[in-house]
Structure formats: structure tokens, C-alpha cells
mmCIF file of C-alpha atoms in Angstrom:
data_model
loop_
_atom_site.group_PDB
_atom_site.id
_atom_site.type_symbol
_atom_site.label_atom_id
_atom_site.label_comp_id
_atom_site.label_asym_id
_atom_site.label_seq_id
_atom_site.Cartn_x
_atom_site.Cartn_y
_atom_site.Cartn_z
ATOM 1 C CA UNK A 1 2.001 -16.013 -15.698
ATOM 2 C CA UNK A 2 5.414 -14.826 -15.245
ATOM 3 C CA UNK A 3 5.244 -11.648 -12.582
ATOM 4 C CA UNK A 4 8.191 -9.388 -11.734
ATOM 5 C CA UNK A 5 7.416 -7.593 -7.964
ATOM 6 C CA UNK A 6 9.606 -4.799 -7.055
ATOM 7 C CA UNK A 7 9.545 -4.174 -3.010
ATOM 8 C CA UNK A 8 9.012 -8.157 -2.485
ATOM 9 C CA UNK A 9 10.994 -8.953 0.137
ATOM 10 C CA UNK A 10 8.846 -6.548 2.489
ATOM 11 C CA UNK A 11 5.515 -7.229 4.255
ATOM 12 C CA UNK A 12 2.878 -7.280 1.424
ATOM 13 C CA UNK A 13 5.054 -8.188 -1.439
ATOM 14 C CA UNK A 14 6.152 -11.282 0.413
ATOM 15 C CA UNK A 15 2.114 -12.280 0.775
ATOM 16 C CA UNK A 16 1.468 -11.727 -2.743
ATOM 17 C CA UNK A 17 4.448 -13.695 -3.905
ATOM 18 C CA UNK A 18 2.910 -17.095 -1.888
ATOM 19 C CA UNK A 19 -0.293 -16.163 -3.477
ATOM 20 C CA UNK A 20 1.459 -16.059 -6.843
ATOM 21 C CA UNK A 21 3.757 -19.318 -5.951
ATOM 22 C CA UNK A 22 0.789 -20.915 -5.008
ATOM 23 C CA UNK A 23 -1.554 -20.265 -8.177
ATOM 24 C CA UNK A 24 1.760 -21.519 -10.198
ATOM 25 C CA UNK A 25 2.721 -18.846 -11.414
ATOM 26 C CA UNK A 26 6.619 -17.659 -11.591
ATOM 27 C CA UNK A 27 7.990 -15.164 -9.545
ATOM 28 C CA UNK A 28 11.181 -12.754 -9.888
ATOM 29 C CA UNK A 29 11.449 -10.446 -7.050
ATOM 30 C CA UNK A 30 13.577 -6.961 -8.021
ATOM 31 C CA UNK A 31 16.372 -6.750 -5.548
ATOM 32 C CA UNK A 32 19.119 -4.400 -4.956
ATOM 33 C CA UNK A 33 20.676 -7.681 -2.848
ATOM 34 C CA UNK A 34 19.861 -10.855 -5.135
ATOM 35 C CA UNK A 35 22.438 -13.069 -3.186
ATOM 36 C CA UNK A 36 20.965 -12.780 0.617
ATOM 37 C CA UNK A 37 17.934 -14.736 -0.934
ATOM 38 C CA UNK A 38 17.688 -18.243 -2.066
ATOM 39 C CA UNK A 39 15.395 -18.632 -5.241
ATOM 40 C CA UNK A 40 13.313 -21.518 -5.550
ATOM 41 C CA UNK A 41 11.795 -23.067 -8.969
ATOM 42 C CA UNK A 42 9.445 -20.692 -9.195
ATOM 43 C CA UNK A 43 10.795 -17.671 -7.183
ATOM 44 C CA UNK A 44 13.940 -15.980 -8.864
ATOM 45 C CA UNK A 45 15.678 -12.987 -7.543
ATOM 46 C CA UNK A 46 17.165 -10.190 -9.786
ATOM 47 C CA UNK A 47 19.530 -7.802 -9.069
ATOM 48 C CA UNK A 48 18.091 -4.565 -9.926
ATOM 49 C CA UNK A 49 18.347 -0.583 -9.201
ATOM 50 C CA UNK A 50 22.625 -0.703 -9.414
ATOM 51 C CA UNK A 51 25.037 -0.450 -11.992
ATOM 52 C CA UNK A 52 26.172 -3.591 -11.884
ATOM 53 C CA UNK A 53 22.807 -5.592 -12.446
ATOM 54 C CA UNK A 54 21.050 -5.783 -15.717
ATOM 55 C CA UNK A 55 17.728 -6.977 -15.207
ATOM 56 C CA UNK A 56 16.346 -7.243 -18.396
ATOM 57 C CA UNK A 57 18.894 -10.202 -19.089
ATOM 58 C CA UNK A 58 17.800 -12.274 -16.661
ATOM 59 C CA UNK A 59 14.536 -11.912 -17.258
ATOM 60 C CA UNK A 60 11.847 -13.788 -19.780
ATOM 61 C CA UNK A 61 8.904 -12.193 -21.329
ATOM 62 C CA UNK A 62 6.660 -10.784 -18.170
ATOM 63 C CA UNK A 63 2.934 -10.331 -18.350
ATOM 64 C CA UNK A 64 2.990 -7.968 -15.296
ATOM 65 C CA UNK A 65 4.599 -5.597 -12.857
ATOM 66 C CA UNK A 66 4.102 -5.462 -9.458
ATOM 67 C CA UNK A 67 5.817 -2.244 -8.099
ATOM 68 C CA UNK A 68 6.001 -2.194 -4.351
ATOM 69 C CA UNK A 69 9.291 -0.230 -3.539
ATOM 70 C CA UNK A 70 9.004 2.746 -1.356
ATOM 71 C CA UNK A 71 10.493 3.903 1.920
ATOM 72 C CA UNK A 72 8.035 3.375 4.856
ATOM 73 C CA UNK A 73 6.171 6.516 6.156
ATOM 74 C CA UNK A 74 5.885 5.426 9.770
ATOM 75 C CA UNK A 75 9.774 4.418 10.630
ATOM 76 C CA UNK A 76 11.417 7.481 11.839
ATOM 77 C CA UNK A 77 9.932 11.653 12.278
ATOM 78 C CA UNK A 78 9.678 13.283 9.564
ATOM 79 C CA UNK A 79 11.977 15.928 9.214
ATOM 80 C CA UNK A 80 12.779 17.958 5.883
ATOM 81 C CA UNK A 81 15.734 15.365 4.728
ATOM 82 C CA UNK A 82 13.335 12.528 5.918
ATOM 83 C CA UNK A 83 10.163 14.044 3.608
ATOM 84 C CA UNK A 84 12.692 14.059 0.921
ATOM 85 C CA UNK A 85 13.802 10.653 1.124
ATOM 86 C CA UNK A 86 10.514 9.387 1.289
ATOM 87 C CA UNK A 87 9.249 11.089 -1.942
ATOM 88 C CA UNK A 88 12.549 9.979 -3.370
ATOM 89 C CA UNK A 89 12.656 6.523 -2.718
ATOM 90 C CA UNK A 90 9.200 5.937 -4.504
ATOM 91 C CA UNK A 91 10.123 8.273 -7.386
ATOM 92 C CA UNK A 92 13.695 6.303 -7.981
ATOM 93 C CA UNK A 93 11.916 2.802 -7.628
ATOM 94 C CA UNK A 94 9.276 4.180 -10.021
ATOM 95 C CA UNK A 95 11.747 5.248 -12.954
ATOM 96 C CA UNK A 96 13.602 2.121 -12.384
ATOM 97 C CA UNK A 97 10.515 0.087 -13.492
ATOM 98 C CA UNK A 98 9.792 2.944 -16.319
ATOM 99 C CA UNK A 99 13.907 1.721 -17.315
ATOM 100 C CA UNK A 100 13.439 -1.689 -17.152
ATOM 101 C CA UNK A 101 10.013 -1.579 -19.256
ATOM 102 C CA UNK A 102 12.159 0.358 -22.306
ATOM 103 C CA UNK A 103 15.368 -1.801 -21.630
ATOM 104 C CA UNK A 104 13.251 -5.259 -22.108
ATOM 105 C CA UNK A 105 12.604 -7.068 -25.715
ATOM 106 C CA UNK A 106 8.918 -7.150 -24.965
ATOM 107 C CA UNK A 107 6.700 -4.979 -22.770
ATOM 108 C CA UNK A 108 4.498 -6.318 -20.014
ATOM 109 C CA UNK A 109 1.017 -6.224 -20.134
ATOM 110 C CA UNK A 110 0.221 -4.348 -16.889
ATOM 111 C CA UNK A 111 2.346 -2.688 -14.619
ATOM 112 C CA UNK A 112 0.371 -2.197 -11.208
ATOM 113 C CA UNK A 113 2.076 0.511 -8.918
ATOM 114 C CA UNK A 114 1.556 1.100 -5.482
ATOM 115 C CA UNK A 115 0.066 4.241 -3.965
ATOM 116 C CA UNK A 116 -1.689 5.673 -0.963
ATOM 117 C CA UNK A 117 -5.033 7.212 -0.068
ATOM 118 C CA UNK A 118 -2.987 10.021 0.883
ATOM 119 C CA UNK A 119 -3.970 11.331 -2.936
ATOM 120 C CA UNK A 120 -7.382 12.865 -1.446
ATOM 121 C CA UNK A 121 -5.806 14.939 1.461
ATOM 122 C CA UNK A 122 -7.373 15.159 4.517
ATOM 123 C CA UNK A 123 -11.688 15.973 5.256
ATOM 124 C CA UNK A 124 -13.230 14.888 7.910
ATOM 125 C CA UNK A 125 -16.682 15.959 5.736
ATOM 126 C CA UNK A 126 -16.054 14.543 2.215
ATOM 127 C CA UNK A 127 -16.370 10.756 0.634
ATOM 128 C CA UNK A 128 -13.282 10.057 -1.686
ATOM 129 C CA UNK A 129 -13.710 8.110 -4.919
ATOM 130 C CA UNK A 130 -11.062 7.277 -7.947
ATOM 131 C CA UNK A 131 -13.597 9.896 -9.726
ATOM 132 C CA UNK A 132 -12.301 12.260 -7.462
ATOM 133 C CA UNK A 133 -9.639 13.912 -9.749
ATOM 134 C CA UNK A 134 -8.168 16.969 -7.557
ATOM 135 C CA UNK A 135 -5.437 16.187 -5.399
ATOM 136 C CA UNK A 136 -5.345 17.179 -1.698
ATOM 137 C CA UNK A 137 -2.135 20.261 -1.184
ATOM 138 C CA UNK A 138 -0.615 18.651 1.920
ATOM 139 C CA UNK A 139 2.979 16.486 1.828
ATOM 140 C CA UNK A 140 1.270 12.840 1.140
ATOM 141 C CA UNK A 141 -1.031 14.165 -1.520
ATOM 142 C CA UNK A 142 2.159 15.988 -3.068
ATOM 143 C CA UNK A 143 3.963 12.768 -2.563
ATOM 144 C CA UNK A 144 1.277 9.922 -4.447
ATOM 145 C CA UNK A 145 0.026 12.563 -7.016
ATOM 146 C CA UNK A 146 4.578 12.840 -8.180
ATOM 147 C CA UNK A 147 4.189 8.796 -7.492
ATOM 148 C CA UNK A 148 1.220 8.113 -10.080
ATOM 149 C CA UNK A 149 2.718 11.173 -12.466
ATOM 150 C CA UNK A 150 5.985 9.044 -12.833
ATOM 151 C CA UNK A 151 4.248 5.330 -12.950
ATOM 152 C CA UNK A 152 1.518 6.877 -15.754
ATOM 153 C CA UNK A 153 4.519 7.516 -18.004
ATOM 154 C CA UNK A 154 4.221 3.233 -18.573
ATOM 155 C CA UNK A 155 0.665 3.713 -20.158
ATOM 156 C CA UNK A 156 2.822 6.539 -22.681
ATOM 157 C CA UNK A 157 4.518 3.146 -23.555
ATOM 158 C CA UNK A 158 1.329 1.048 -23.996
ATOM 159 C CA UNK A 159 1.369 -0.681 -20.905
ATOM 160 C CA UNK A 160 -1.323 -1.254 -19.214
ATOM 161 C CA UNK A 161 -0.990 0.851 -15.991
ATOM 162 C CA UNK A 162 -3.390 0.746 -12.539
ATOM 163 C CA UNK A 163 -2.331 2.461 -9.258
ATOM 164 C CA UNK A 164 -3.792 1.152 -6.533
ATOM 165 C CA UNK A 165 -3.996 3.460 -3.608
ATOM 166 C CA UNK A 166 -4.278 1.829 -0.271
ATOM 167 C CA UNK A 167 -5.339 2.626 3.337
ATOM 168 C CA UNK A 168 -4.521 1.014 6.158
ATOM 169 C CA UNK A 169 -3.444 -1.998 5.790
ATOM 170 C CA UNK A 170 -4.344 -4.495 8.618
ATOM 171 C CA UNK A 171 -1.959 -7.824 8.812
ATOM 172 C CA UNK A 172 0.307 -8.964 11.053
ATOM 173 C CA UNK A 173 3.020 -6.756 10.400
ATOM 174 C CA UNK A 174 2.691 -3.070 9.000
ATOM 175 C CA UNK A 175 0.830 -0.441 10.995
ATOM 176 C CA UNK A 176 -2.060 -2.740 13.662
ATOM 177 C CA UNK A 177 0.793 -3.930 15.872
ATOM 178 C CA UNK A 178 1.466 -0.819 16.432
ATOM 179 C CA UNK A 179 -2.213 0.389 17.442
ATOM 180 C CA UNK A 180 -3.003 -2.549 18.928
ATOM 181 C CA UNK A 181 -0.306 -1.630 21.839
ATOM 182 C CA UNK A 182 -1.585 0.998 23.838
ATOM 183 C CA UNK A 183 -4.804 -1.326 23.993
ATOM 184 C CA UNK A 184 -2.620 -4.187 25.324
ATOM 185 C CA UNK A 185 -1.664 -1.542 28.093
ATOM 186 C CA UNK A 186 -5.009 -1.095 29.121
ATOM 187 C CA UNK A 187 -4.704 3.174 27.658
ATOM 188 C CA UNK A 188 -6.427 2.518 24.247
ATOM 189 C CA UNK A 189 -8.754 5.537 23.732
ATOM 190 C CA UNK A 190 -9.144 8.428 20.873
ATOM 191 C CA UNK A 191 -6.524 9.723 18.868
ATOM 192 C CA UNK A 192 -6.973 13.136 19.400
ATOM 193 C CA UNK A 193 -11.344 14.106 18.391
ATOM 194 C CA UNK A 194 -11.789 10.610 16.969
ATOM 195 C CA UNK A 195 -13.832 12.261 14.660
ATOM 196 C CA UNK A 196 -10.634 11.473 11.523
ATOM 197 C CA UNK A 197 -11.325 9.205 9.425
ATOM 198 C CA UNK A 198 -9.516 5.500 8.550
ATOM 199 C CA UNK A 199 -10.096 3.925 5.443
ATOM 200 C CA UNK A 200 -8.526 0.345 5.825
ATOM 201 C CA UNK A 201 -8.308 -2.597 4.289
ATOM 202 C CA UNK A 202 -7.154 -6.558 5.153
ATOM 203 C CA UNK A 203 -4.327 -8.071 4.002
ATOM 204 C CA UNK A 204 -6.017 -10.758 2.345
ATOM 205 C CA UNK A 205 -7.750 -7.613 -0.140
ATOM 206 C CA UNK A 206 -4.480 -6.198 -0.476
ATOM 207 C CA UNK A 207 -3.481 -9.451 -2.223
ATOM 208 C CA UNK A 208 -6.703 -9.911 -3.680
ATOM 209 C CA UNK A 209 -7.049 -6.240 -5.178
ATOM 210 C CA UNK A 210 -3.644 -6.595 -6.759
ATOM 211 C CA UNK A 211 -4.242 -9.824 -8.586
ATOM 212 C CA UNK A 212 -7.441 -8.601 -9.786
ATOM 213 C CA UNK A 213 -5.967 -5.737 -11.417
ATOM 214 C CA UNK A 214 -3.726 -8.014 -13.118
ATOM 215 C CA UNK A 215 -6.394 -10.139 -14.138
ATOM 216 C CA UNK A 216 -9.014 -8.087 -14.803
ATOM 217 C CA UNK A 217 -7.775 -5.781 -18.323
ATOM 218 C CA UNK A 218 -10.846 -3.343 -18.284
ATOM 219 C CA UNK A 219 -8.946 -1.674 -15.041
ATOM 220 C CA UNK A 220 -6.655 1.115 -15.648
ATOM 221 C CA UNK A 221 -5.790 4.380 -13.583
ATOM 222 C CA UNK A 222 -6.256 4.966 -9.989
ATOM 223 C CA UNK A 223 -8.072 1.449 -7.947
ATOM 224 C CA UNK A 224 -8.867 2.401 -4.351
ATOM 225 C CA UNK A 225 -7.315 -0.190 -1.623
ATOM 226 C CA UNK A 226 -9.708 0.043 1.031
ATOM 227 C CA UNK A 227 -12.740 -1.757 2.609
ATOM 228 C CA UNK A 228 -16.174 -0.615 1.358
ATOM 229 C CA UNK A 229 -16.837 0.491 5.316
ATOM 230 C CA UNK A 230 -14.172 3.208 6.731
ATOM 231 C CA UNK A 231 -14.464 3.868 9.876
ATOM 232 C CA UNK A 232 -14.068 7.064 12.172
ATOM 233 C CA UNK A 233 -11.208 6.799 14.357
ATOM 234 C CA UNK A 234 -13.331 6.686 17.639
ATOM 235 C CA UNK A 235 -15.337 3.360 15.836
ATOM 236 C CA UNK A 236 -12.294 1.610 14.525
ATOM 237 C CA UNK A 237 -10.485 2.174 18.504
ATOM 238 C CA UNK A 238 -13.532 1.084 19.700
ATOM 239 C CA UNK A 239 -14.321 -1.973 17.439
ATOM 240 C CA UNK A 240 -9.855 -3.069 18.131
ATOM 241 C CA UNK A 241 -10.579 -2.992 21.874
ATOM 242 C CA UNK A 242 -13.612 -5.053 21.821
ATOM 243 C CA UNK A 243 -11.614 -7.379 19.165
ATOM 244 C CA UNK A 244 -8.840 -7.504 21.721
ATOM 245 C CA UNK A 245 -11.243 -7.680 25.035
ATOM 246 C CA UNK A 246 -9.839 -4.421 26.391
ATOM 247 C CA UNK A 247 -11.209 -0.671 26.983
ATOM 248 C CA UNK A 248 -11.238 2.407 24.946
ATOM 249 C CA UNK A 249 -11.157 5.105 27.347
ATOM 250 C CA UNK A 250 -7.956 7.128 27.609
ATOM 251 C CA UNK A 251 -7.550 9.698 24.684
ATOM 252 C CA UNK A 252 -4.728 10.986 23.190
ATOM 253 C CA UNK A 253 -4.633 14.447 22.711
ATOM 254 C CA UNK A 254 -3.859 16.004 19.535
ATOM 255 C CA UNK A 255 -0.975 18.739 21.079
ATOM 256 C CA UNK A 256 0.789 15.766 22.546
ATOM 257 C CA UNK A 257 0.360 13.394 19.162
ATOM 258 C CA UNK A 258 2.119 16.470 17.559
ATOM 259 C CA UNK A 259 4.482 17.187 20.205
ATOM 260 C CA UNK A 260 5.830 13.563 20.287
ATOM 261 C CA UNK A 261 5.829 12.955 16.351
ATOM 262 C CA UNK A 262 5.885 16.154 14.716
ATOM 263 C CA UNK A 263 4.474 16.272 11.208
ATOM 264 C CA UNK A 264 4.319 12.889 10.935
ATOM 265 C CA UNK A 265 1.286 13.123 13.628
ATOM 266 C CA UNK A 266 -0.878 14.047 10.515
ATOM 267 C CA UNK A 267 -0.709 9.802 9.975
ATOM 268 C CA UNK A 268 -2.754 9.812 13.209
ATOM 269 C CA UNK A 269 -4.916 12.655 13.308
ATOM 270 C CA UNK A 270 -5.706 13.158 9.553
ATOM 271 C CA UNK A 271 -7.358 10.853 7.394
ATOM 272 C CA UNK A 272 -10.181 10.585 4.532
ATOM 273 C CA UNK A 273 -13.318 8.440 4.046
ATOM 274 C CA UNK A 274 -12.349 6.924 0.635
ATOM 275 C CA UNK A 275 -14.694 4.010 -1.160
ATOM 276 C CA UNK A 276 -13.241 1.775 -3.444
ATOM 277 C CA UNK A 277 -15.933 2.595 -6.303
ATOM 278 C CA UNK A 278 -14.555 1.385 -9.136
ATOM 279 C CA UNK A 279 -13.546 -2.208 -7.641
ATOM 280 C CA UNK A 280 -17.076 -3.209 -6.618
ATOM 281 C CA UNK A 281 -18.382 -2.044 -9.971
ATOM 282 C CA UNK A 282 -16.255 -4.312 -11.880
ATOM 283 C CA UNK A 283 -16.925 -7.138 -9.819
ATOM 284 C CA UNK A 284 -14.180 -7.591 -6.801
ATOM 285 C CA UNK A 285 -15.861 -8.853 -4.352
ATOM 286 C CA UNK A 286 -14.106 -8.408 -0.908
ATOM 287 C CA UNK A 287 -12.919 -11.276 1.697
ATOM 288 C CA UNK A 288 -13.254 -8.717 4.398
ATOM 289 C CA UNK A 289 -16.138 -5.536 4.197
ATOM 290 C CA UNK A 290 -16.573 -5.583 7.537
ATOM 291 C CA UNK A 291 -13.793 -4.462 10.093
ATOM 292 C CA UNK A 292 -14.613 -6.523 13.353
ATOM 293 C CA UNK A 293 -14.287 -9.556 10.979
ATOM 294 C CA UNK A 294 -10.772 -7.768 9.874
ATOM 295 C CA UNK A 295 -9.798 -7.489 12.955
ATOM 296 C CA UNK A 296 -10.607 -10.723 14.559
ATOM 297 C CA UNK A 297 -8.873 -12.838 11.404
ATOM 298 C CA UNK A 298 -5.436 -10.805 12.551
ATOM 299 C CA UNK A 299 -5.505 -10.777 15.892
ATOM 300 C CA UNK A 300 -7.449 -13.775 16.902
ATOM 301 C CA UNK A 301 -5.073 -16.255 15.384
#
């Protein structure tokens, strides 16, 4: 297959280009700096998202789109400007795709966009599936339901469109080096009750979930990214310090969490118990259900 992968340069799109080099298939990664990468026989980089570049000249017939691009949430506090440029960078990355589908001879069959569990909004009570249509009312859920509103405008075109919202991702980069810290200190504990929910997933299901959705043409819409087994926040800290042979004992109050990071404490102290439904009924089946195993394949290395 020939796969174009916007955001591919960061930490999951450079995993699922490997897994792409590696099956044979060619790659061309969407950059707004082509020339700080060297290409390879099967990797190509475009320049893409500036005046100057014209994509859809460089590039053959695709079957797919892999649309990564997005600003991280977790890189800086999140004040008004900041919420702005986060729903901005995934809206501009989005209509750059929905550009480059109408600017190109032929139309790819799929175009699989990233998007976040965020969707569902926060409950420490309710279980999340894709059949779960209403949007949480908080920033992310404003954020991912304006994210999927802009990538469903491919399916207007007849492409083939899936969103695939993901939790937590746990790899060696992203958000577990992070939480693994205070545990390396020896202060691991609850964030804030403990009673919040995380629905993760492993990097090796990121990658997986992705090509399946590429692969797999009965899957359109919303395609949760997480485990089949969230975990409340007090299980997961406990399950990472027994992974990591430490203790989970000092928690972290929720008025500090909030005093230290502001809004962006809701990443933290908020989350939702979300099941990826519709990927175990059509088949996926998942390198890593369980989160000790997760865990242990990261940080045991």
C-alpha cells in the first residue's frame, strides 16, 4: 500500500511508519520541514501545510491517510491563548488533509484521523462506548467533537473515514515517563481520590488499532483506542509501582494538582471508563488487555 501519515515525525507516527516500512509498504510523511529528513526507498517526505509546497504533486495514488497532527495537550498550562492553539492546531492539520483529498487526481480509500477519549467528558459512574453519541460539555470534549466534525467532512467526499479516539497511551515516550517519576522518587501515591478513571492503551495497540482500521473496510466512524480493562487511578498507581518495585503511598491532593497546573489538572484528576466495543466485535484482538503486562513490556526493557 502506499500510506501518507500526517504528524509522523512525532512519537506514534514514527512507530507506525516502521510498522508500515516493515510490512513493505511505502511511506510519505506530511511535513511542514521536508529537508531536515532524509527519505529512504520507501519513506518519502512531503512538504505540506505552506504555500510553497504542493503535495498532491509529489504524491502517487494513496490508499490511506493517516492523520496524526495536533499540538500536544500536556506541554505547557493551559491558558486561554494555549486552549486556542490547541483546538487550532488539530482543526488546521485536519482541513489540510480535507485540501489535499480534493486537490489529488484520485481519492484515498480511508482516511483514519486521530482523536481522544476526551469525546465522553468526564464520569467517574458511567462506561463509554463509540455507541455513546452525546458529547461531554467540558474543553476536550468541545475540542475532539470540532476534531471529528472537520475530519467527517472526508466521508462527504466518499472516503472512507474512522476516528480513532485514544487514551493513554503507554510507550516509551508520551505521557508514562512522566508518571512513572514521582514513583522513581519513592512519592508515587493517588492523584487526588484515585477514584478517576484511565482508559489506556499500549503502544503496540496504538499501531495495531490503526492498521486495522486501514485494513479492515467494514470500520467507519468513531474506533475507541483503549485496552478492554481501564483502570481507576488508585489501581493503575498501584499496578506502575509494583511494575517498577516501588510504593504507592503519598497522594496528591486535588487543590495542589490544580494549584500547580491550572485547568490542565483536569488531565489528572478527570477521566472516563471507555471500552473499545466496536474493535473486539469486529475481530481486533489486542497484544496487550491486561495493564501489568503493559506496563512491564515498557518499563522492563
Amino acid at each position: 500500500m502506499k500510506i501518507a501519515i500526517t504528524g509522523g515525525t512525532g512519537f506514534v507516527g514514527t512507530q507506525l511508519k516502521e510498522k508500515f516500512v516493515q510490512e513493505g509498504h511505502d511511506v510519505y510523511i506530511l511535513t511542514r520541514s521536508p529537508r531536515k529528513y532524509k527519505g529512504t526507498n520507501q519513506v518519502t517526505y512531503v512538504g505540506w501545510l505552506k504555500e510553497e509546497f504542493h503535495p498532491e504533486k509529489e504524491l502517487p495514488v494513496l490508499d490511506a491517510i493517516v492523520n496524526l497532527a495536533g499540538e500536544s495537550l500536556n506541554s505547557g498550562r493551559w491558558t486561554e491563548e494555549r486552549k486556542q492553539s490547541i483546538l487550532e492546531s488539530r482543526i488546521k492539520s485536519t482541513e489540510g488533509v480535507l485540501d489535499l483529498i480534493d486537490a489529488l487526481p484520485e481519492k484515498p480509500e480511508v482516511l483514519v484521523n486521530a482523536s481522544a477519549v476526551g469525546y465522553y467528558g468526564q464520569s467517574k459512574t458511567k462506561t463509554f462506548t463509540e455507541e455513546t453519541t452525546e458529547p461531554g460539555n467540558d474543553f476536550l470534549a468541545n475540542v475532539v467533537e470540532e476534531w471529528e466534525a472537520r475530519a467527517s467532512q472526508a466521508a462527504e467526499k466518499g472516503v472512507r473515514t474512522v476516528y480513532v479516539r485514544f487514551g493513554i497511551i503507554l510507550g516509551e515516550e508520551g505521557a508514562l515517563p512522566k508518571m512513572t517519576l514521582p514513583y522513581k522518587m519513592m512519592i508515587g501515591g493517588n492523584l487526588g481520590s484515585g477514584e478517576q478513571w484511565m482508559s489506556w492503551v499500549h503502544i503496540d495497540d496504538v499501531i495495531g488499532l490503526v492498521h486495522f482500521a486501514i485494513q479492515n473496510k467494514d470500520i467507519h466512524g468513531p474506533l475507541n483506542g483503549t485496552a478492554p480493562n481501564p483502570k481507576r487511578n488508585k489501581d493503575f498507581g498501584q499496578t506502575l509501582g509494583d511494575v517498577l518495585n516501588r510504593p504507592h503511598w503519598i497522594p496528591a491532593p486535588s487543590f495542589a494538582l490544580k494549584a500547580a497546573l491550572g485547568d490542565m489538572s483536569t488531565l489528572l484528576l478527570d477521566g472516563q471508563c471507555v471500552i473499545p466495543k466496536k474493535a473486539m466485535a469486529s475481530g481486533y484482538t489486542f497484544h496487550y488487555p491486561e495493564l501489568q503486562a503493559a506496563l512491564s513490556s515498557v518499563l522492563n526493557k
